[in-house]
């Protein structure tokens, strides 16, 4: 067995997908699919885990390749073009043009306001707040344009607590994590008539109390489960009953997403220099390892939600995916092969149905059809 970071135990991910008890087709609301050949590998992984549709944040020049493989199984989300060197163009006028292109050429009904703390690495001048604040000049311009063209909004706000403790230590530059949510709440109110999805469990899977309060305040806010390593690591730290209560209360506002990133560079062996020039390319080096990479995200997320094995048992085991955040935060305790505990929560079937596809159908597809309305009713009491 060749041990890889995405498959620490030699798991047959295809067989594991076939053995899962929940067999309804799944909608993945959050991927980044690129590369004509990598898309074919992704399509096989999606079939293995019964994913019938994905909403992909694909670069415009890759859209035709991706659509040629996935056809009606993919819809496209507008996102800034990170390959543009001048980030003021990429997040400013360049993004406005991209939004118009995605709407007119591909019928996109969703845009993304990417506002991770890393934007503060790019913008340091006197106009930095126009770019780094979620309610800054260029973010408002992009949202105004997109909503006018019939798009809903997804956002990346916040990053893992582990990154704030180990990477974002310059408080003058990055601030505190909670400060990043000020602009989000302003924008949620400004566009209260539009559904929002806050990626990566709202950027705060570590703090379910904070998420609970955020959802209480904003009827148009939804969360997705994307960013597998982060979400598995942090949700699995919570007691089973606490996570079950959260999902029961907010079962109408959580949508399945994986954050799978595909690219053709993941299908070939690369030199260290080539890896540095192509971010995320180091995650795989062959079609076989790329298949395991994509499947591993579906396996870990679905196992966390459904429970272990075909009978959906509540069980805790180490995740089969290595998590470098463990070593980053505690290098004396962990090595690069360390993985966190993966807690199998075994959510009830009626909640799984909503998270896996019914909420996407009601919210995202409802917005596309013009039938979505904010949920003004009180949250479910548990």
Tab-separated table of C-alpha atoms in Angstrom:
chain	number	residue	atom	x	y	z
A	1	UNK	CA	0.000	0.000	0.000
A	2	UNK	CA	1.265	3.474	-0.885
A	3	UNK	CA	0.379	5.795	1.957
A	4	UNK	CA	-0.775	9.220	0.813
A	5	UNK	CA	-2.066	12.262	2.731
A	6	UNK	CA	-5.547	11.730	1.296
A	7	UNK	CA	-5.572	8.000	2.063
A	8	UNK	CA	-3.666	7.144	5.202
A	9	UNK	CA	-5.084	3.624	5.583
A	10	UNK	CA	-5.291	2.266	2.026
A	11	UNK	CA	-9.067	2.645	1.851
A	12	UNK	CA	-10.958	1.619	-1.279
A	13	UNK	CA	-12.921	4.851	-1.592
A	14	UNK	CA	-15.067	3.629	-4.469
A	15	UNK	CA	-16.236	0.630	-2.459
A	16	UNK	CA	-16.767	2.826	0.600
A	17	UNK	CA	-19.048	5.094	-1.414
A	18	UNK	CA	-21.070	2.151	-2.674
A	19	UNK	CA	-21.480	0.859	0.901
A	20	UNK	CA	-23.018	4.048	2.289
A	21	UNK	CA	-26.591	3.552	3.406
A	22	UNK	CA	-27.909	6.932	2.233
A	23	UNK	CA	-28.547	6.442	-1.477
A	24	UNK	CA	-30.484	9.566	-2.505
A	25	UNK	CA	-28.698	11.771	-5.061
A	26	UNK	CA	-26.633	14.548	-3.441
A	27	UNK	CA	-26.112	18.182	-4.496
A	28	UNK	CA	-22.652	19.656	-3.812
A	29	UNK	CA	-23.072	23.404	-3.482
A	30	UNK	CA	-19.335	24.216	-3.288
A	31	UNK	CA	-16.574	22.971	-5.603
A	32	UNK	CA	-13.781	24.405	-7.764
A	33	UNK	CA	-13.688	22.203	-10.873
A	34	UNK	CA	-10.959	22.923	-13.443
A	35	UNK	CA	-9.109	20.983	-16.114
A	36	UNK	CA	-10.562	18.853	-18.899
A	37	UNK	CA	-8.889	15.645	-17.727
A	38	UNK	CA	-9.244	16.322	-14.000
A	39	UNK	CA	-12.961	16.916	-14.528
A	40	UNK	CA	-13.259	13.364	-15.857
A	41	UNK	CA	-11.642	12.047	-12.675
A	42	UNK	CA	-13.946	14.212	-10.588
A	43	UNK	CA	-16.967	12.896	-12.500
A	44	UNK	CA	-16.004	9.357	-11.500
A	45	UNK	CA	-15.619	10.387	-7.848
A	46	UNK	CA	-18.977	12.170	-7.929
A	47	UNK	CA	-20.630	9.034	-9.313
A	48	UNK	CA	-19.023	6.949	-6.572
A	49	UNK	CA	-20.676	9.174	-3.944
A	50	UNK	CA	-23.939	9.738	-5.834
A	51	UNK	CA	-23.397	13.479	-6.385
A	52	UNK	CA	-25.798	14.456	-9.169
A	53	UNK	CA	-25.115	18.200	-9.369
A	54	UNK	CA	-22.400	20.610	-8.308
A	55	UNK	CA	-22.104	24.384	-8.185
A	56	UNK	CA	-18.534	25.073	-9.269
A	57	UNK	CA	-16.376	28.162	-8.909
A	58	UNK	CA	-14.617	27.583	-12.230
A	59	UNK	CA	-12.351	30.024	-14.067
A	60	UNK	CA	-14.158	31.290	-17.204
A	61	UNK	CA	-11.552	29.858	-19.571
A	62	UNK	CA	-12.150	26.389	-18.105
A	63	UNK	CA	-15.937	26.457	-18.169
A	64	UNK	CA	-16.396	24.912	-21.614
A	65	UNK	CA	-14.009	22.043	-20.752
A	66	UNK	CA	-15.837	21.367	-17.483
A	67	UNK	CA	-19.276	21.640	-19.067
A	68	UNK	CA	-18.177	19.331	-21.868
A	69	UNK	CA	-17.606	16.590	-19.289
A	70	UNK	CA	-20.310	17.258	-16.701
A	71	UNK	CA	-23.057	18.695	-18.912
A	72	UNK	CA	-26.184	19.374	-16.875
A	73	UNK	CA	-24.488	18.122	-13.708
A	74	UNK	CA	-22.707	21.456	-13.158
A	75	UNK	CA	-23.707	25.092	-12.680
A	76	UNK	CA	-21.239	27.931	-12.385
A	77	UNK	CA	-20.584	30.482	-9.660
A	78	UNK	CA	-18.891	33.835	-10.350
A	79	UNK	CA	-15.690	34.284	-8.329
A	80	UNK	CA	-12.720	36.658	-8.763
A	81	UNK	CA	-9.972	35.413	-11.083
A	82	UNK	CA	-7.088	34.679	-8.711
A	83	UNK	CA	-4.650	34.134	-11.598
A	84	UNK	CA	-4.641	37.888	-12.328
A	85	UNK	CA	-1.453	39.312	-10.804
A	86	UNK	CA	-2.936	42.741	-10.146
A	87	UNK	CA	-5.373	41.900	-7.361
A	88	UNK	CA	-6.863	45.414	-7.451
A	89	UNK	CA	-8.046	44.566	-10.967
A	90	UNK	CA	-9.068	41.011	-10.046
A	91	UNK	CA	-11.218	42.134	-7.097
A	92	UNK	CA	-12.266	45.457	-8.634
A	93	UNK	CA	-13.233	46.216	-12.245
A	94	UNK	CA	-12.062	42.810	-13.444
A	95	UNK	CA	-14.552	41.075	-11.186
A	96	UNK	CA	-17.392	43.290	-12.401
A	97	UNK	CA	-16.646	42.247	-15.982
A	98	UNK	CA	-16.433	38.597	-14.967
A	99	UNK	CA	-19.815	38.765	-13.205
A	100	UNK	CA	-21.422	40.179	-16.350
A	101	UNK	CA	-19.755	37.489	-18.481
A	102	UNK	CA	-20.887	34.621	-16.240
A	103	UNK	CA	-24.437	35.949	-16.166
A	104	UNK	CA	-24.756	36.544	-19.911
A	105	UNK	CA	-22.804	33.574	-21.280
A	106	UNK	CA	-23.495	30.882	-18.680
A	107	UNK	CA	-26.661	31.947	-16.893
A	108	UNK	CA	-24.966	32.064	-13.494
A	109	UNK	CA	-27.279	32.786	-10.586
A	110	UNK	CA	-24.694	32.906	-7.799
A	111	UNK	CA	-21.631	35.053	-7.103
A	112	UNK	CA	-19.010	34.849	-4.383
A	113	UNK	CA	-17.590	37.565	-2.165
A	114	UNK	CA	-14.257	35.972	-1.248
A	115	UNK	CA	-13.145	37.756	1.888
A	116	UNK	CA	-10.650	35.477	3.615
A	117	UNK	CA	-8.113	37.280	5.860
A	118	UNK	CA	-5.489	36.595	3.175
A	119	UNK	CA	-6.853	39.543	1.171
A	120	UNK	CA	-4.906	41.704	3.646
A	121	UNK	CA	-1.675	40.343	2.191
A	122	UNK	CA	-2.518	41.955	-1.156
A	123	UNK	CA	-3.977	45.328	-0.219
A	124	UNK	CA	-1.927	47.630	1.984
A	125	UNK	CA	-2.434	51.122	0.528
A	126	UNK	CA	-4.726	53.938	1.682
A	127	UNK	CA	-7.641	52.376	-0.245
A	128	UNK	CA	-7.192	48.928	1.335
A	129	UNK	CA	-10.600	48.979	3.033
A	130	UNK	CA	-12.243	49.296	-0.395
A	131	UNK	CA	-11.035	45.729	-1.012
A	132	UNK	CA	-10.552	43.980	2.340
A	133	UNK	CA	-13.801	44.956	4.032
A	134	UNK	CA	-16.831	42.923	3.023
A	135	UNK	CA	-18.853	46.133	2.933
A	136	UNK	CA	-16.071	48.022	1.138
A	137	UNK	CA	-16.494	49.936	-2.119
A	138	UNK	CA	-15.645	47.137	-4.561
A	139	UNK	CA	-17.553	44.427	-2.672
A	140	UNK	CA	-20.697	46.556	-2.673
A	141	UNK	CA	-20.228	47.330	-6.372
A	142	UNK	CA	-19.880	43.616	-7.178
A	143	UNK	CA	-22.887	42.656	-5.069
A	144	UNK	CA	-25.045	45.442	-6.507
A	145	UNK	CA	-24.189	44.349	-10.048
A	146	UNK	CA	-24.653	40.647	-9.363
A	147	UNK	CA	-27.970	41.012	-7.547
A	148	UNK	CA	-29.188	43.260	-10.348
A	149	UNK	CA	-28.359	40.440	-12.771
A	150	UNK	CA	-30.334	37.927	-10.705
A	151	UNK	CA	-27.551	36.358	-8.624
A	152	UNK	CA	-27.599	35.248	-5.000
A	153	UNK	CA	-24.494	35.602	-2.819
A	154	UNK	CA	-21.971	33.201	-1.338
A	155	UNK	CA	-19.194	34.420	0.940
A	156	UNK	CA	-15.954	33.178	2.438
A	157	UNK	CA	-15.668	35.076	5.700
A	158	UNK	CA	-13.162	34.061	8.360
A	159	UNK	CA	-10.610	31.267	8.429
A	160	UNK	CA	-9.803	28.464	10.884
A	161	UNK	CA	-9.013	29.376	14.476
A	162	UNK	CA	-5.803	27.400	13.970
A	163	UNK	CA	-4.703	29.905	11.321
A	164	UNK	CA	-5.411	32.859	13.585
A	165	UNK	CA	-3.266	31.229	16.268
A	166	UNK	CA	-0.373	30.196	13.991
A	167	UNK	CA	-0.487	32.256	10.752
A	168	UNK	CA	-2.396	35.452	11.357
A	169	UNK	CA	-0.373	36.497	14.381
A	170	UNK	CA	0.116	40.086	13.144
A	171	UNK	CA	-2.983	41.562	14.789
A	172	UNK	CA	-2.373	45.011	13.267
A	173	UNK	CA	-2.643	43.429	9.822
A	174	UNK	CA	-5.211	40.666	10.267
A	175	UNK	CA	-7.179	41.816	13.288
A	176	UNK	CA	-9.219	39.428	15.411
A	177	UNK	CA	-11.412	36.792	13.814
A	178	UNK	CA	-14.692	38.237	15.079
A	179	UNK	CA	-13.845	41.608	13.515
A	180	UNK	CA	-14.136	40.018	10.074
A	181	UNK	CA	-17.855	39.449	10.625
A	182	UNK	CA	-18.785	43.128	11.041
A	183	UNK	CA	-18.951	43.680	7.281
A	184	UNK	CA	-20.821	40.421	6.762
A	185	UNK	CA	-23.629	41.518	9.053
A	186	UNK	CA	-23.827	44.900	7.320
A	187	UNK	CA	-24.124	43.188	3.937
A	188	UNK	CA	-26.639	40.608	5.149
A	189	UNK	CA	-28.909	43.487	6.136
A	190	UNK	CA	-28.231	45.473	2.949
A	191	UNK	CA	-29.233	42.463	0.815
A	192	UNK	CA	-31.823	40.974	3.142
A	193	UNK	CA	-33.992	40.133	0.128
A	194	UNK	CA	-31.273	37.825	-1.262
A	195	UNK	CA	-30.265	34.360	-0.008
A	196	UNK	CA	-26.694	34.127	1.266
A	197	UNK	CA	-24.492	31.077	1.818
A	198	UNK	CA	-21.603	31.472	4.247
A	199	UNK	CA	-19.063	28.842	3.226
A	200	UNK	CA	-17.199	26.521	5.573
A	201	UNK	CA	-19.944	26.441	8.238
A	202	UNK	CA	-19.899	30.217	8.249
A	203	UNK	CA	-16.149	30.241	8.812
A	204	UNK	CA	-16.665	29.339	12.480
A	205	UNK	CA	-17.313	25.610	12.995
A	206	UNK	CA	-15.307	26.045	16.189
A	207	UNK	CA	-18.043	28.173	17.797
A	208	UNK	CA	-21.585	26.857	17.392
A	209	UNK	CA	-22.950	29.450	19.818
A	210	UNK	CA	-21.690	32.255	17.559
A	211	UNK	CA	-23.177	30.582	14.481
A	212	UNK	CA	-26.465	30.067	16.289
A	213	UNK	CA	-26.672	33.774	17.090
A	214	UNK	CA	-25.678	34.763	13.546
A	215	UNK	CA	-28.418	32.581	12.053
A	216	UNK	CA	-30.952	33.937	14.543
A	217	UNK	CA	-30.186	37.507	13.459
A	218	UNK	CA	-30.315	36.920	9.691
A	219	UNK	CA	-33.186	34.987	8.098
A	220	UNK	CA	-31.482	35.064	4.677
A	221	UNK	CA	-28.274	33.360	5.888
A	222	UNK	CA	-27.400	29.715	5.184
A	223	UNK	CA	-24.239	27.706	5.887
A	224	UNK	CA	-22.434	25.148	3.746
A	225	UNK	CA	-20.324	22.275	5.047
A	226	UNK	CA	-17.353	22.804	2.707
A	227	UNK	CA	-13.617	22.632	3.580
A	228	UNK	CA	-13.453	18.996	4.619
A	229	UNK	CA	-10.309	18.936	6.767
A	230	UNK	CA	-11.320	22.057	8.673
A	231	UNK	CA	-14.959	21.072	9.176
A	232	UNK	CA	-14.222	17.466	10.177
A	233	UNK	CA	-11.517	18.549	12.611
A	234	UNK	CA	-13.588	21.195	14.373
A	235	UNK	CA	-17.102	19.735	14.352
A	236	UNK	CA	-15.687	16.456	15.622
A	237	UNK	CA	-14.372	18.260	18.694
A	238	UNK	CA	-17.917	19.038	19.800
A	239	UNK	CA	-19.973	16.486	21.762
A	240	UNK	CA	-22.363	14.457	19.650
A	241	UNK	CA	-25.449	15.883	21.337
A	242	UNK	CA	-24.304	19.483	20.764
A	243	UNK	CA	-23.840	18.986	17.009
A	244	UNK	CA	-27.093	17.047	16.714
A	245	UNK	CA	-28.967	19.861	18.476
A	246	UNK	CA	-27.418	22.450	16.146
A	247	UNK	CA	-28.326	20.497	13.010
A	248	UNK	CA	-31.828	19.833	14.326
A	249	UNK	CA	-32.401	23.518	15.041
A	250	UNK	CA	-30.944	24.740	11.736
A	251	UNK	CA	-31.800	21.805	9.486
A	252	UNK	CA	-33.416	24.163	6.966
A	253	UNK	CA	-30.366	26.437	6.753
A	254	UNK	CA	-27.412	24.054	6.220
A	255	UNK	CA	-26.402	22.897	2.720
A	256	UNK	CA	-23.895	20.232	1.737
A	257	UNK	CA	-20.659	21.373	0.082
A	258	UNK	CA	-17.222	19.785	-0.227
A	259	UNK	CA	-14.779	22.477	-1.486
A	260	UNK	CA	-13.139	19.914	-3.799
A	261	UNK	CA	-10.549	21.587	-6.046
A	262	UNK	CA	-9.586	19.842	-9.290
A	263	UNK	CA	-6.910	20.721	-11.837
A	264	UNK	CA	-4.989	18.873	-14.516
A	265	UNK	CA	-1.718	19.524	-12.652
A	266	UNK	CA	-2.923	17.016	-10.043
A	267	UNK	CA	-2.709	14.207	-12.600
A	268	UNK	CA	1.052	14.359	-13.232
A	269	UNK	CA	4.280	14.175	-11.250
A	270	UNK	CA	5.786	17.620	-10.626
A	271	UNK	CA	9.050	19.071	-9.405
A	272	UNK	CA	9.007	21.127	-6.186
A	273	UNK	CA	9.337	24.275	-8.286
A	274	UNK	CA	6.347	23.312	-10.411
A	275	UNK	CA	4.346	22.682	-7.256
A	276	UNK	CA	5.189	26.145	-5.947
A	277	UNK	CA	3.973	27.685	-9.203
A	278	UNK	CA	0.644	25.819	-9.126
A	279	UNK	CA	-1.163	26.091	-5.810
A	280	UNK	CA	-3.084	22.908	-4.836
A	281	UNK	CA	-1.251	20.864	-7.479
A	282	UNK	CA	0.795	19.092	-4.799
A	283	UNK	CA	-2.301	17.305	-3.460
A	284	UNK	CA	-2.083	14.554	-6.100
A	285	UNK	CA	0.293	13.364	-8.828
A	286	UNK	CA	-1.670	10.824	-10.913
A	287	UNK	CA	-5.260	10.086	-11.977
A	288	UNK	CA	-5.418	7.406	-9.283
A	289	UNK	CA	-4.256	9.676	-6.457
A	290	UNK	CA	-6.518	12.471	-7.726
A	291	UNK	CA	-9.495	10.083	-7.621
A	292	UNK	CA	-8.627	9.246	-4.011
A	293	UNK	CA	-8.227	12.949	-3.242
A	294	UNK	CA	-11.677	13.868	-4.518
A	295	UNK	CA	-13.357	10.809	-3.016
A	296	UNK	CA	-11.687	11.374	0.345
A	297	UNK	CA	-13.515	14.667	0.763
A	298	UNK	CA	-16.888	13.083	0.070
A	299	UNK	CA	-16.115	10.079	2.248
A	300	UNK	CA	-15.027	12.094	5.281
A	301	UNK	CA	-17.851	14.630	5.150
A	302	UNK	CA	-20.558	12.066	4.541
A	303	UNK	CA	-19.206	9.699	7.190
A	304	UNK	CA	-19.180	12.533	9.713
A	305	UNK	CA	-22.813	13.352	8.922
A	306	UNK	CA	-24.166	9.814	8.347
A	307	UNK	CA	-22.071	7.767	10.748
A	308	UNK	CA	-19.633	4.937	10.124
A	309	UNK	CA	-20.435	1.939	7.942
A	310	UNK	CA	-23.529	0.953	6.001
A	311	UNK	CA	-25.607	1.003	9.188
A	312	UNK	CA	-24.644	4.592	10.068
A	313	UNK	CA	-23.162	3.884	13.509
A	314	UNK	CA	-22.213	6.618	15.942
A	315	UNK	CA	-18.516	5.990	16.120
A	316	UNK	CA	-15.257	7.905	16.433
A	317	UNK	CA	-12.202	6.961	14.387
A	318	UNK	CA	-9.196	8.847	13.031
A	319	UNK	CA	-9.875	10.608	9.751
A	320	UNK	CA	-8.173	8.928	6.753
A	321	UNK	CA	-6.976	12.388	5.621
A	322	UNK	CA	-3.812	13.991	7.005
A	323	UNK	CA	-4.399	17.458	8.432
A	324	UNK	CA	-1.344	19.765	8.407
A	325	UNK	CA	-3.008	22.226	10.780
A	326	UNK	CA	-2.293	19.818	13.628
A	327	UNK	CA	1.470	20.015	13.074
A	328	UNK	CA	1.305	23.757	12.355
A	329	UNK	CA	-0.165	24.427	15.791
A	330	UNK	CA	1.662	21.739	17.795
A	331	UNK	CA	4.822	20.689	15.924
A	332	UNK	CA	6.225	18.853	18.940
A	333	UNK	CA	3.128	16.665	19.197
A	334	UNK	CA	2.173	15.969	15.561
A	335	UNK	CA	3.920	15.141	12.287
A	336	UNK	CA	2.779	15.675	8.688
A	337	UNK	CA	0.833	12.392	8.725
A	338	UNK	CA	-1.317	13.236	11.729
A	339	UNK	CA	-5.076	13.267	11.342
A	340	UNK	CA	-7.855	14.375	13.701
A	341	UNK	CA	-10.675	12.304	15.098
A	342	UNK	CA	-13.627	11.917	12.738
A	343	UNK	CA	-16.804	11.676	14.791
A	344	UNK	CA	-19.718	9.910	13.114
A	345	UNK	CA	-22.782	11.931	14.145
A	346	UNK	CA	-25.383	9.695	12.445
A	347	UNK	CA	-27.878	12.487	11.808
A	348	UNK	CA	-31.512	11.444	11.305
A	349	UNK	CA	-32.498	10.716	7.722
A	350	UNK	CA	-34.907	13.643	7.495
A	351	UNK	CA	-32.069	16.036	8.340
A	352	UNK	CA	-29.684	14.353	5.894
A	353	UNK	CA	-32.254	14.732	3.116
A	354	UNK	CA	-32.440	18.471	3.735
A	355	UNK	CA	-28.684	18.989	4.044
A	356	UNK	CA	-27.837	16.817	1.033
A	357	UNK	CA	-30.346	18.134	-1.486
A	358	UNK	CA	-33.689	19.510	-0.292
A	359	UNK	CA	-32.258	22.774	1.042
A	360	UNK	CA	-30.304	23.340	-2.173
A	361	UNK	CA	-33.461	22.682	-4.166
A	362	UNK	CA	-35.530	25.036	-2.030
A	363	UNK	CA	-33.011	27.861	-1.573
A	364	UNK	CA	-30.607	27.857	-4.523
A	365	UNK	CA	-32.876	26.414	-7.187
A	366	UNK	CA	-35.768	28.306	-5.646
A	367	UNK	CA	-33.816	31.521	-6.169
A	368	UNK	CA	-33.144	30.475	-9.769
A	369	UNK	CA	-36.889	29.909	-10.281
A	370	UNK	CA	-37.870	33.081	-8.440
A	371	UNK	CA	-39.701	31.249	-5.647
A	372	UNK	CA	-37.302	31.725	-2.699
A	373	UNK	CA	-38.398	33.813	0.269
A	374	UNK	CA	-36.517	34.507	3.530
A	375	UNK	CA	-37.518	32.227	6.371
A	376	UNK	CA	-39.160	34.637	8.804
A	377	UNK	CA	-40.372	31.906	11.119
A	378	UNK	CA	-38.602	31.147	14.341
A	379	UNK	CA	-35.856	28.565	14.333
A	380	UNK	CA	-36.799	25.058	15.380
A	381	UNK	CA	-36.665	24.695	19.137
A	382	UNK	CA	-34.815	21.656	20.438
